[in-house]
Coordinates of C-alpha atoms in Angstrom, one line a residue:
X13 CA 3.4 -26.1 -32.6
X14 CA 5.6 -25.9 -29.6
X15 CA 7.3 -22.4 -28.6
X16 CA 10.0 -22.4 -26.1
X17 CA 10.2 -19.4 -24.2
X18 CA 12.5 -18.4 -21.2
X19 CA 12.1 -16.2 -18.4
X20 CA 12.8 -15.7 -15.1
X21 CA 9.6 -16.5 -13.3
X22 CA 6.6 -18.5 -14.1
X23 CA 3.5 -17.3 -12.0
X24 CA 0.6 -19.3 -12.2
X25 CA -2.6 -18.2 -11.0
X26 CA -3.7 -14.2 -11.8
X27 CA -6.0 -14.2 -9.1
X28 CA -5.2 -11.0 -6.6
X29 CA -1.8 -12.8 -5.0
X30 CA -0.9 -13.7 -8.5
X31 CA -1.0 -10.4 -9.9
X32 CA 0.3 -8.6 -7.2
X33 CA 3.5 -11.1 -7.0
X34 CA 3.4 -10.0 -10.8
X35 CA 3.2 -5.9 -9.8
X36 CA 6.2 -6.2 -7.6
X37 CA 8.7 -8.5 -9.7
X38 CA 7.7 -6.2 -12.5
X39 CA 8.5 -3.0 -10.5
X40 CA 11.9 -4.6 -9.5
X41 CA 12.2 -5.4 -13.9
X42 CA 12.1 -8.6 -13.1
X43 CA 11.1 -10.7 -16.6
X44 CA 8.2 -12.7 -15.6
X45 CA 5.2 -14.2 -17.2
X46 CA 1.8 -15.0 -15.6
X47 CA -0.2 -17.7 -17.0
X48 CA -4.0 -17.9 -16.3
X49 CA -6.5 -20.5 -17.3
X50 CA -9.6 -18.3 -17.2
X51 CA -9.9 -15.5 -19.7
X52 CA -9.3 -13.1 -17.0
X53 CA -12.9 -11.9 -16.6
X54 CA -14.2 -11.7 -12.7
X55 CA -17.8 -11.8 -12.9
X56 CA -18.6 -12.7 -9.0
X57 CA -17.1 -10.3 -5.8
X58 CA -15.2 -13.0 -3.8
X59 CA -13.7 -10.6 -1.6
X60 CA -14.9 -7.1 -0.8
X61 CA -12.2 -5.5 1.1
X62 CA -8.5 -4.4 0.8
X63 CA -6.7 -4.4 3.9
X64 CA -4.3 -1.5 5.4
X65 CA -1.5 -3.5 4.8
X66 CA -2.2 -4.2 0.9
X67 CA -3.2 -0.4 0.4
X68 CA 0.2 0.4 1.9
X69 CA 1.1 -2.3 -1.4
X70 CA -0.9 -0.3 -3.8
X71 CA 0.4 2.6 -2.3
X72 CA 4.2 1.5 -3.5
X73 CA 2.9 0.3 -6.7
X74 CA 1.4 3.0 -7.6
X75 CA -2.5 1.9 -7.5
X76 CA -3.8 3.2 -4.4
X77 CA -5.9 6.6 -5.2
X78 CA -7.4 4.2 -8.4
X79 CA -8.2 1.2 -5.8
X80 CA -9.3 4.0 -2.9
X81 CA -11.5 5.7 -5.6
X82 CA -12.5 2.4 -7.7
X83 CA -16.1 2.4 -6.4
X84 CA -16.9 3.1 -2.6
X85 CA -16.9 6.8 -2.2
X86 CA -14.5 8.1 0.3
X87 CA -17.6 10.0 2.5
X88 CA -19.1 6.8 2.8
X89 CA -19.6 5.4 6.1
X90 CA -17.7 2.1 6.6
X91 CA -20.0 1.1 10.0
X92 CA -21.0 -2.6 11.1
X93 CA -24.2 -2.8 11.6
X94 CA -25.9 -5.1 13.6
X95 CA -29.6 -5.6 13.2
X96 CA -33.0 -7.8 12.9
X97 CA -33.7 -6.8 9.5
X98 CA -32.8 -3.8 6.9
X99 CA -36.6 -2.6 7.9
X100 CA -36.2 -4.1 11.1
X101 CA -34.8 -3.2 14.6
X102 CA -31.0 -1.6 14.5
X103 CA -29.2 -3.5 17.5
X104 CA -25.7 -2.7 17.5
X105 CA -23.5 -0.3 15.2
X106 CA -19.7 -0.3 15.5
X107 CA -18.6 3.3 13.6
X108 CA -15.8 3.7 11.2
X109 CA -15.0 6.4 10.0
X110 CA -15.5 7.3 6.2
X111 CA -12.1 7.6 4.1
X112 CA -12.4 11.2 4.2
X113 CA -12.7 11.3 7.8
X114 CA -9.7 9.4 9.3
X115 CA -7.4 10.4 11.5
X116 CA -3.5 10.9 9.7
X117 CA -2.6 10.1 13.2
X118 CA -3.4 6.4 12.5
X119 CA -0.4 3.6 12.2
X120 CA -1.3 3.4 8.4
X121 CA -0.8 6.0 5.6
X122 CA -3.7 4.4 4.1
X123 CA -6.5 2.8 5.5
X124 CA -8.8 -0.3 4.7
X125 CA -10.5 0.4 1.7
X126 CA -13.8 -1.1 0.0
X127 CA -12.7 -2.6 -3.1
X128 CA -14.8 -6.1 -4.5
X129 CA -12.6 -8.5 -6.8
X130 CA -14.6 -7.4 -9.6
X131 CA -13.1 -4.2 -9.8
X132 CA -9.7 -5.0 -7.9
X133 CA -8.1 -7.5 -9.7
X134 CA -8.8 -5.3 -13.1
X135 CA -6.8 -2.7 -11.4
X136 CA -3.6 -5.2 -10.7
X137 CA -3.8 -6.7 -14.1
X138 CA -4.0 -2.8 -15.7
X139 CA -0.6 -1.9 -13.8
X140 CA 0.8 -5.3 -14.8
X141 CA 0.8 -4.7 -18.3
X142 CA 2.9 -1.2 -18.1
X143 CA 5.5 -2.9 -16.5
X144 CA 7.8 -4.1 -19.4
X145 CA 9.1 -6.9 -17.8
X146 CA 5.8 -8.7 -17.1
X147 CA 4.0 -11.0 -19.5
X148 CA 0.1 -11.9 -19.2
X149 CA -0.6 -14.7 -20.6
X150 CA -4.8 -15.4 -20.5
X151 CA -6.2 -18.6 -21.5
X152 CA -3.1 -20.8 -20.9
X153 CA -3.8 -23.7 -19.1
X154 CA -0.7 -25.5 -16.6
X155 CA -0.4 -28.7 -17.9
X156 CA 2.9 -30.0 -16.3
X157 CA 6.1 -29.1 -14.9
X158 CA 9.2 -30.0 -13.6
X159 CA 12.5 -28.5 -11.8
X160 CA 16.1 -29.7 -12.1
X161 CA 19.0 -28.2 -10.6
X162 CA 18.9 -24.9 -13.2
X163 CA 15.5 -24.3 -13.2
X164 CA 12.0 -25.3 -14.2
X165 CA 10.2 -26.6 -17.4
X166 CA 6.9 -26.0 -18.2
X167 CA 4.2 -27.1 -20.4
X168 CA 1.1 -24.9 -21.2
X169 CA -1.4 -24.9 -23.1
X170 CA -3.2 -21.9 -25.3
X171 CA -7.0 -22.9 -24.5
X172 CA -8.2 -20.3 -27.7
X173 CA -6.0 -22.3 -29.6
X174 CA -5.2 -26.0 -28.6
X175 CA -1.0 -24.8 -29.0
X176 CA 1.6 -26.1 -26.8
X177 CA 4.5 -24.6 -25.6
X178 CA 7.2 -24.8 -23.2
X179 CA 8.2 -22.7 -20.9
X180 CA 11.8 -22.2 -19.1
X181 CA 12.3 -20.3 -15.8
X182 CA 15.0 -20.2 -13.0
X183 CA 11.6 -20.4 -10.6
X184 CA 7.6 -21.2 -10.7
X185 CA 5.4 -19.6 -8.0
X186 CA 1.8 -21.6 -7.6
X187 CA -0.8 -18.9 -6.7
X188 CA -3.6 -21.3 -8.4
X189 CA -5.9 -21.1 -5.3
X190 CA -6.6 -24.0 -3.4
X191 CA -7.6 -27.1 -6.4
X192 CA -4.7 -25.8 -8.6
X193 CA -2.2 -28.3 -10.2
X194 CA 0.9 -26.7 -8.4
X195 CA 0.1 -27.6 -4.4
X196 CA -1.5 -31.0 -5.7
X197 CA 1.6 -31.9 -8.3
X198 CA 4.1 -31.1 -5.6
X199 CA 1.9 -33.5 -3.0
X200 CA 2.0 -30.4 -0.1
X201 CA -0.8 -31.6 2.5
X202 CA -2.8 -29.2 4.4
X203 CA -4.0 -29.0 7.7
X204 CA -6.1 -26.9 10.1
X205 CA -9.9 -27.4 11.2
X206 CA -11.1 -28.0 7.4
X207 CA -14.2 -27.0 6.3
X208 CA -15.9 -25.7 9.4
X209 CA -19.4 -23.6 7.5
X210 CA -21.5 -24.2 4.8
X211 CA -22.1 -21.2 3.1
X212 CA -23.9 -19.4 0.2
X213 CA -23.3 -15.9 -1.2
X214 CA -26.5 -14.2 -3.0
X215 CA -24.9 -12.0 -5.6
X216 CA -27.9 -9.5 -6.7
X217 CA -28.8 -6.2 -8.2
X218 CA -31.1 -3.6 -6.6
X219 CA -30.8 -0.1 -7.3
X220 CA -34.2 0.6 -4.6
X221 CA -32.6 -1.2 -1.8
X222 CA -31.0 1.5 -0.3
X223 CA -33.7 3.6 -0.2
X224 CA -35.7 1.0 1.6
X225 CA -34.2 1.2 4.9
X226 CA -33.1 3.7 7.0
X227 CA -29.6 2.7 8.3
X228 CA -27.9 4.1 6.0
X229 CA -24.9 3.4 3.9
X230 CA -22.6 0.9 5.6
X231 CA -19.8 -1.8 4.6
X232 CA -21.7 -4.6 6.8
X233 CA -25.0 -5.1 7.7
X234 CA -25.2 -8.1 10.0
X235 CA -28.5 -10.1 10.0
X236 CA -29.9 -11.6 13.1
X237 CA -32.8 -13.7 14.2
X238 CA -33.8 -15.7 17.3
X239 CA -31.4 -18.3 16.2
X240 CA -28.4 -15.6 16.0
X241 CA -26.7 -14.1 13.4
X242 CA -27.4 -15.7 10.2
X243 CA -26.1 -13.8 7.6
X244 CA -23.7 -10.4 6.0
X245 CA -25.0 -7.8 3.6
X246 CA -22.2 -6.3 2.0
X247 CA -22.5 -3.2 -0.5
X248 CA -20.4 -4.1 -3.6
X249 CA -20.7 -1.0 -5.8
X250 CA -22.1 1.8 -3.5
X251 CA -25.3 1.8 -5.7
X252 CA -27.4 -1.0 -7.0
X253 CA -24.6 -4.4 -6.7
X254 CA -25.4 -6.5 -3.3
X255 CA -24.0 -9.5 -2.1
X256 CA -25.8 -11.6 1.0
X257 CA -24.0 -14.3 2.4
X258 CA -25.7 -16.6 4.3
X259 CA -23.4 -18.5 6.7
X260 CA -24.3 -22.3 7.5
X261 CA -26.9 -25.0 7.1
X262 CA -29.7 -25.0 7.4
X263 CA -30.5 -21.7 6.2
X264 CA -28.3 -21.4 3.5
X265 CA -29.9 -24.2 1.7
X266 CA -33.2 -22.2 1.8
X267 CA -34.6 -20.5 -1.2
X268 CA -33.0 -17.1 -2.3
X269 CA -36.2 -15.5 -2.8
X270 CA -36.9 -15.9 1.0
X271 CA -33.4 -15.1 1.8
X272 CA -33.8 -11.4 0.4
X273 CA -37.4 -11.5 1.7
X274 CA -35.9 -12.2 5.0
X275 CA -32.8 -10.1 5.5
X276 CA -34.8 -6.7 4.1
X277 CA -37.9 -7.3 6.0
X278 CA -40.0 -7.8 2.6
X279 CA -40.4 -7.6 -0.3
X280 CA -38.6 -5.5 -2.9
X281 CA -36.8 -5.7 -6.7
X282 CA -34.0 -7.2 -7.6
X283 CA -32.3 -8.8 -10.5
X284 CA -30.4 -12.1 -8.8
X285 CA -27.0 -12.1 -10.8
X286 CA -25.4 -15.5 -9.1
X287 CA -25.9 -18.2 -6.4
X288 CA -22.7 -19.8 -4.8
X289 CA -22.8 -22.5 -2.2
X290 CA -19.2 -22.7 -0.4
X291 CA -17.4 -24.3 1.7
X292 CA -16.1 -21.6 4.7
X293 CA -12.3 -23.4 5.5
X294 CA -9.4 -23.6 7.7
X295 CA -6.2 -24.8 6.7
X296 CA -3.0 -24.3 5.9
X297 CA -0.7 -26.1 3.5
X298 CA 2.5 -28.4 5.0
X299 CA 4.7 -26.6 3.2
X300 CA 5.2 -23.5 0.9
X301 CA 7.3 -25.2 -1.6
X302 CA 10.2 -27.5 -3.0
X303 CA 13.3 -26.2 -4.7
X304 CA 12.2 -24.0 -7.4
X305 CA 9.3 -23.6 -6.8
X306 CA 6.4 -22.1 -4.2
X307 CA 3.2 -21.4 -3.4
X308 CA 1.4 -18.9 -1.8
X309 CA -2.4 -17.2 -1.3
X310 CA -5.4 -19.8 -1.6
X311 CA -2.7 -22.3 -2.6
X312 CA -1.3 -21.8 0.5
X313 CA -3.8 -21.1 3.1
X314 CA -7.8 -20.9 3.2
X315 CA -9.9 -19.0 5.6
X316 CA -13.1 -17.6 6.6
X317 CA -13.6 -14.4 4.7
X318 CA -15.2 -12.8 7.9
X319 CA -12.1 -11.4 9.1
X320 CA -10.7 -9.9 5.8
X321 CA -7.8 -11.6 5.7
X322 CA -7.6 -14.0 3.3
X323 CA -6.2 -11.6 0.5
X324 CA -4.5 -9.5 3.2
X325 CA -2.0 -12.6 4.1
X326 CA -1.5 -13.7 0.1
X327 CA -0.7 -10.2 -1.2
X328 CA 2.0 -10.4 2.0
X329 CA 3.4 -13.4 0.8
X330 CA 3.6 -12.1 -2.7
X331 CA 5.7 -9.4 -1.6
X332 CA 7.6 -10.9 1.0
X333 CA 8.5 -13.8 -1.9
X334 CA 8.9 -10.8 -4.7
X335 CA 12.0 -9.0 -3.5
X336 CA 14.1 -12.6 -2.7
X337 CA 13.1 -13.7 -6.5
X338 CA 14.6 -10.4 -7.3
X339 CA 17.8 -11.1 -5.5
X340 CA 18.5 -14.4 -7.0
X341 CA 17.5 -13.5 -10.6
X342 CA 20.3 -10.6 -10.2
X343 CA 22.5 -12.0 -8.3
X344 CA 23.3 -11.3 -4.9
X345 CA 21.0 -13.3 -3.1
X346 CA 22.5 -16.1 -1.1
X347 CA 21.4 -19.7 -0.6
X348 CA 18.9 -19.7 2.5
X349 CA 17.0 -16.4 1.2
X350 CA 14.5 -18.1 -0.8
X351 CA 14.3 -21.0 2.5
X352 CA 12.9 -18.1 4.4
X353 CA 10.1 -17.6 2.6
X354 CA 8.5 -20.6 4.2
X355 CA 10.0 -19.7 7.6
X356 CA 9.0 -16.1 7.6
X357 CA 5.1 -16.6 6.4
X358 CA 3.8 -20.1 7.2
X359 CA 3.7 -19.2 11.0
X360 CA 2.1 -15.8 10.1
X361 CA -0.4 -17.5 7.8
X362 CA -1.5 -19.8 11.0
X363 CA -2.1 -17.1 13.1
X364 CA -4.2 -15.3 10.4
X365 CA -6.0 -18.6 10.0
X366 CA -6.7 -18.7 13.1
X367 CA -7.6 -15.2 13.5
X368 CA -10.3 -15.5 11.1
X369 CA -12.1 -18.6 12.6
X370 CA -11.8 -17.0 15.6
X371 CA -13.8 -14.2 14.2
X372 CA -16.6 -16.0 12.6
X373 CA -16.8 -18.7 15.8
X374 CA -17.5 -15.3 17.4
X375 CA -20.0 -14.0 14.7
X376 CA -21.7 -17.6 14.8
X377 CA -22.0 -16.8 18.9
X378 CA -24.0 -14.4 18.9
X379 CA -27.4 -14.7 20.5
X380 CA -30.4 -15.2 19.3
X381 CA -33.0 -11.9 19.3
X382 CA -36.8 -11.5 19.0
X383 CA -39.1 -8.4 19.8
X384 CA -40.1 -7.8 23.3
X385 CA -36.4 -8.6 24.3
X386 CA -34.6 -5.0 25.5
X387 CA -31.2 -6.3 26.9
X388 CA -30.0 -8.0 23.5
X389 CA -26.3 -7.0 23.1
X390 CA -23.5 -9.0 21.0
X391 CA -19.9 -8.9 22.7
X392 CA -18.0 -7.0 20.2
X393 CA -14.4 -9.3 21.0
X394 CA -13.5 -10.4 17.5
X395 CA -16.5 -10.4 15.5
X396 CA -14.2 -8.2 12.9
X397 CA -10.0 -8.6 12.6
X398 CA -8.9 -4.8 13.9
X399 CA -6.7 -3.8 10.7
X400 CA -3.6 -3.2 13.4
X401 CA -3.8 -6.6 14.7
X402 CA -3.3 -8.2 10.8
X403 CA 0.4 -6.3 10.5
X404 CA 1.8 -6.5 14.1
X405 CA 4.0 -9.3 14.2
X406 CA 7.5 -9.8 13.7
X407 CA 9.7 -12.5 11.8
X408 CA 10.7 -14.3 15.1
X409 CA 13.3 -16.9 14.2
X410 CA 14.0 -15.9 10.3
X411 CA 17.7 -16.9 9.3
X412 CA 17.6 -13.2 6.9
X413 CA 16.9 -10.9 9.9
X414 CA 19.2 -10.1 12.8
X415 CA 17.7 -10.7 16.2
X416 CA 18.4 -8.5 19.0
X417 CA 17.6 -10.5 22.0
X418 CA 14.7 -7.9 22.5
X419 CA 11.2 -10.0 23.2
X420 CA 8.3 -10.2 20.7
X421 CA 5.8 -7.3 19.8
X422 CA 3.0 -9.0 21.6
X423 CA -0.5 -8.4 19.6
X424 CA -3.2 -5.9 21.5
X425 CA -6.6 -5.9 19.9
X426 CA -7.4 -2.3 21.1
X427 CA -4.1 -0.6 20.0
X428 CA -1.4 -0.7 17.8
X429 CA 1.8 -0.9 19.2
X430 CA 5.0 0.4 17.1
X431 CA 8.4 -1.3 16.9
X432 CA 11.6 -1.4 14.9
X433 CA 12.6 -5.3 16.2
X434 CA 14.1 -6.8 13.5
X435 CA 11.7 -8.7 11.5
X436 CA 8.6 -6.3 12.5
X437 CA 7.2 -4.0 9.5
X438 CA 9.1 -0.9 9.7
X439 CA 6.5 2.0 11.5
X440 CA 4.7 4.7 9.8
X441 CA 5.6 8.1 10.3
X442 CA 4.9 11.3 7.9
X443 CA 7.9 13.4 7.4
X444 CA 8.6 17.3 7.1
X445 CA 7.9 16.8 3.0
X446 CA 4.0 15.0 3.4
X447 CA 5.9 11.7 2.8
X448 CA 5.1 8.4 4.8
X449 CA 8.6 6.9 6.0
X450 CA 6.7 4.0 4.3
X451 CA 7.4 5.7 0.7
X452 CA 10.8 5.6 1.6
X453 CA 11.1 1.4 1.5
X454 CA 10.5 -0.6 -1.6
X455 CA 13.2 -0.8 -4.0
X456 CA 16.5 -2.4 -2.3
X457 CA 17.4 -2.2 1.4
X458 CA 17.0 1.1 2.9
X459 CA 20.0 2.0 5.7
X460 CA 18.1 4.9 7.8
X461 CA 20.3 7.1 10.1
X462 CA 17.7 8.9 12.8
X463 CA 18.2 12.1 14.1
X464 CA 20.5 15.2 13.2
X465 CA 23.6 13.0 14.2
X466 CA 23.2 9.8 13.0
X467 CA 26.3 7.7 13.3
X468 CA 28.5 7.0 10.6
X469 CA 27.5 3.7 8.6
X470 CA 30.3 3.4 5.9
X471 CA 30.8 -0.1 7.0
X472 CA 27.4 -1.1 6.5
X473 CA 27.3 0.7 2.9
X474 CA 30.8 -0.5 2.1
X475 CA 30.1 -4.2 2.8
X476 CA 26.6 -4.0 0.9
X477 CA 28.1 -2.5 -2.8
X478 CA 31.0 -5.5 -2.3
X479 CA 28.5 -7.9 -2.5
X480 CA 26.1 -6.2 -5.0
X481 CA 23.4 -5.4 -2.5
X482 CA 20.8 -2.4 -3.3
X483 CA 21.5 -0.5 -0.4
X484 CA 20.9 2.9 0.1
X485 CA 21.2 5.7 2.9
X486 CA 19.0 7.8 4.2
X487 CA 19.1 10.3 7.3
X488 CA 15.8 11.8 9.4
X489 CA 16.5 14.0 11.0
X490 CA 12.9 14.8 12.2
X491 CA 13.1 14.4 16.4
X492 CA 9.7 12.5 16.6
X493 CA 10.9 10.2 13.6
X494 CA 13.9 9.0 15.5
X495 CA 12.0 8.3 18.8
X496 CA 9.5 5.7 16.9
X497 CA 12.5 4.1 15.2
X498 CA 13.9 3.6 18.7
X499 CA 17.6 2.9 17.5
X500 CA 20.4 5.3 15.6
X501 CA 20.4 3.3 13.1
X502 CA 17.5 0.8 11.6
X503 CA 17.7 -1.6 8.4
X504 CA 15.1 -1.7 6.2
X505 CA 14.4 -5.0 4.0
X506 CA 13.0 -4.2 0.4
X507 CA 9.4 -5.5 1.6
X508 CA 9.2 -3.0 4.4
X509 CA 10.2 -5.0 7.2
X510 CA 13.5 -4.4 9.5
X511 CA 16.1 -6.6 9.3
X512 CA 18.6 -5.0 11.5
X513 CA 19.0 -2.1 13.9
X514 CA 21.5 -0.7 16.5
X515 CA 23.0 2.4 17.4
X516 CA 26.3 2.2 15.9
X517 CA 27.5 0.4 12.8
X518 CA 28.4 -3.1 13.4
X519 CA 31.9 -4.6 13.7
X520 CA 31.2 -7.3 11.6
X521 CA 29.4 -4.8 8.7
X522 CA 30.0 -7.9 6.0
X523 CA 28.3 -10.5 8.2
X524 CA 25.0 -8.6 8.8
X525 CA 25.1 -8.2 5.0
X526 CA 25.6 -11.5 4.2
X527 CA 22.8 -13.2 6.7
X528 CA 20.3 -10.3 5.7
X529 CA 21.2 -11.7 1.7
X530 CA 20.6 -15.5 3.2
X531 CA 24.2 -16.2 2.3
X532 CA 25.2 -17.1 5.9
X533 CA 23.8 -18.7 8.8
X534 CA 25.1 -16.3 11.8
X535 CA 24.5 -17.2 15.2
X536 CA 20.7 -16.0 16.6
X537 CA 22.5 -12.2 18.0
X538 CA 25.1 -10.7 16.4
X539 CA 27.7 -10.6 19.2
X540 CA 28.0 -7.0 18.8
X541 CA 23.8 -6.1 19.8
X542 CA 22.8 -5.5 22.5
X543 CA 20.8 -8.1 24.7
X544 CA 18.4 -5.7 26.6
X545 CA 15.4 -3.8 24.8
X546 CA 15.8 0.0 23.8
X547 CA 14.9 1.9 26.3
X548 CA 10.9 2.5 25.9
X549 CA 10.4 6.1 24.3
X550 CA 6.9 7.9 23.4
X551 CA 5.9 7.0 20.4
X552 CA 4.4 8.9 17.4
X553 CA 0.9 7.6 16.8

């Protein structure tokens, strides 16, 4: 029997990206339903880690201390470990830090946290359903769709049941990884390196594994031969879940018995759960959308996990896409906000892309070792993404953010380096009450006015309720604050990232509000900022 049902977004895909998109349009009370073909169970860790950037997501919706706390206690060393064997020869060991020993000084009120699939994407789904406005919908296959001028039509299918029905939306988001229907019905391309490993992960259980070595707990334990580094053990509950990956032919073609044999040294027991040949890939899709309707995570972009940012660039486009849906289901958003979306993350999803073959070319590089040799040593340039490196970047060229004529925050691999240019993620800073400045972004545009004599910004405020922008004020008056934020006064988009800044209100208040809403197309520089970077201050690290 067909059901006709309207709302305002249709998400397909509850994968990570899908149910985070699904966590912030349901924070905003944005009516939304997600559709899934599978019955939501994750039975096999396909990712392992949760970057900076998405605890900082967590963090706003609420989630972080259960994803922080999930499984990987926070004393727990999070080291790389480089070595011939887990009973073998220790070669190399890069430290981090355990959770509970970081330094609040970091660029990050959070901090990369150990979190497999398996017990991540329970968390997201949990959150989704106390959100009113969000509808899971399990076991409902995508059949078709199509978009007209006033939305998009849907048909699904209940898989328990064999009903039909029909949905209505004003806009469909594809987050069906990369062999869904939404990508391939749209005929989006890809392009990039394609598949450039062949690899197999070893999913097993082993409670007396960790008491057969003695490195230690670590997050990765790196396995290397006289061929080079062959394969990753990762630690997926802290306890008695492993997964190996081994990462190319020949090796990972070899029997999984000899695999464990070989990457512990010996013999020991196990329980082997799963065995999953994959394709490692590079590529990203021609385009994020058409019309209506988008794409974004797997759908979007595939990459080598070895740089942990695969999940880190979907749950960005999820929340960079999350707050323009917003604006158009209520409203105020203007015609080229939506466009953005593909402006704003396709460039940044290259780079990541990039990034993360760069990583595991540099992983796949590293020599060969065998007993007798004493000079063995890896070069430690990109065989991990540094966390810093996956959030600095800026919106260069987006039509929704005003550019100052200041250059581009160029990426440093051995330090993070602070900015309020428009387009850049909006710095961390804790305040007087414990707060991150982070906890102050999130739910509409934030107008903060540093220091204890802000200037006036009535014309900013004024221009934003004409048009039925969520704009609020906000003064710091903290001395340290307002040197990191660099100008008087910086504009903070609801997903965290600036979108204008300057040291007095501008003359034409209404046209920064309407290009920030994508209802204009202003000229590159407002006429009234300046052309010259802020003077360079000290910043709060």
């Amino acid at each position: 029997m067909n059901e006709n049902k309207k709302t305002s977004v249709i998400v397909v895909g509850a994968g990570p990206v899908g149910l985070g998109l699904a966590c912030d349009l349901g924070q905003r009370g944005v009516d939304c339903i997600l559709i899934e073909k599978r019955d939501g169970a994750i039975n096999v860790p396909k990712q392992s880690m949760v970057s900076a950037r998405n605890m900082e997501f967590c963090r706003r919706w609420g989630v972080a201390k259960t994803v922080r706390t999930a499984v990987w206690p926070e004393s727990f060393s999070r080291d790389f470990v480089y070595l011939e064997s887990m009973r073998g020869k220790e070669l190399l060991r890069f430290k981090v830090p355990a959770y509970a020993e970081r330094d609040k000084r970091d660029f990050t009120p959070e901090t990369a946290c150990p979190c497999p699939q398996i017990y991540f994407d329970p968390i997201l789904g949990n959150h989704a359903r106390t959100l009113p406005s969000v509808t899971l919908a399990y076991n409902t296959r995508l059949d078709n769709f199509r978009q007209d001028p006033d939305g998009v039509t849907a048909q699904v299918t209940d898989m328990a049941t064999g009903a039909a029905r029909t949905l209505r939306a004003q806009y469909l988001v594809g987050c069906d990884g990369p062999s869904g229907l939404v990508r391939e019905a749209l005929g989006i391309g890809i392009e990039g390196a394609g598949a450039i490993a062949h690899s197999v992960n070893l999913f097993f259980r082993s409670a007396e594994l960790s008491a057969s070595h003695d490195k230690g707990w670590a997050r990765f334990y790196r396995v290397i031969d006289e061929t080079g580094c062959w394969g990753e053990l990762i630690p997926i509950d802290g306890k008695e879940l492993w997964r190996l990956t081994v990462f190319d032919e020949p090796l990972s073609k070899a029997d999984p018995d000899f695999l464990l044999r070989k990457m512990t040294g010996g013999p020991f027991p196990y329980e082997m759960i799963s065995v999953s040949p994959w394709e490692r890939r590079d590529y990203v899709a021609k385009s994020y959308g058409q019309s209506r309707i988008f794409i974004a995570g797997d759908a979007a972009h595939e990459c080598s996990p070895t740089g942990g940012i695969g999940m880190h660039t979907g749950l960005e486009e999820a929340v960079n896409l999350g707050w323009k849906l917003a604006a158009m289901a209520e409203g105020w958003g203007g015609p080229a906000l939506l466009a953005s979306y593909e402006i704003e993350r396709r460039p940044i999803a290259v780079r990541n892309v990039g990034l993360a073959t760069r990583s595991y070319n540099a992983i796949a590089a590293i020599p060969g070792w065998r007993e007798g040799v004493t000079d063995w040593k890896a070069n430690p340039a990109w065989l991990s993404v540094p966390e810093h490196v996956k959030l600095q970047y800026g919106y260069d060229g987006s039509p929704v953010c005003v550019a100052d004529g200041t250059p581009s925050v160029l990426m440093d691999p051995t330090r993070f380096v602070p900015s309020t240019r428009p387009g850049t993620r909006a710095p961390h800073a804790w305040l007087d009450d414990d707060r991150s400045t982070l906890d102050l972004f999130g739910d509409g545009f934030v107008l903060l006015r540093l220091g204890a004599n802000g200037p006036d910004a009535t014309g900013l405020m004024e221009a934003a309720r004409a048009r039925g922008v969520p704009m609020r004020e906000v003064t710091l008056a903290e001395p340290d604050v307002a040197t990191l934020y660099e100008t008087s006064l910086v504009l903070v988009r609801p997903d965290g990232h600036v979108a204008w800044r300057g040291n007095e209100c501008p003359a034409d208040a209404a046209g920064v509000v309407d290009r920030i809403r994508g209802a204009t197309s202003l000229e590159t520089r407002m006429p009234d900022q300046p052309r010259e970077a802020p003077a360079q201050r000290a910043h709060l690290l």
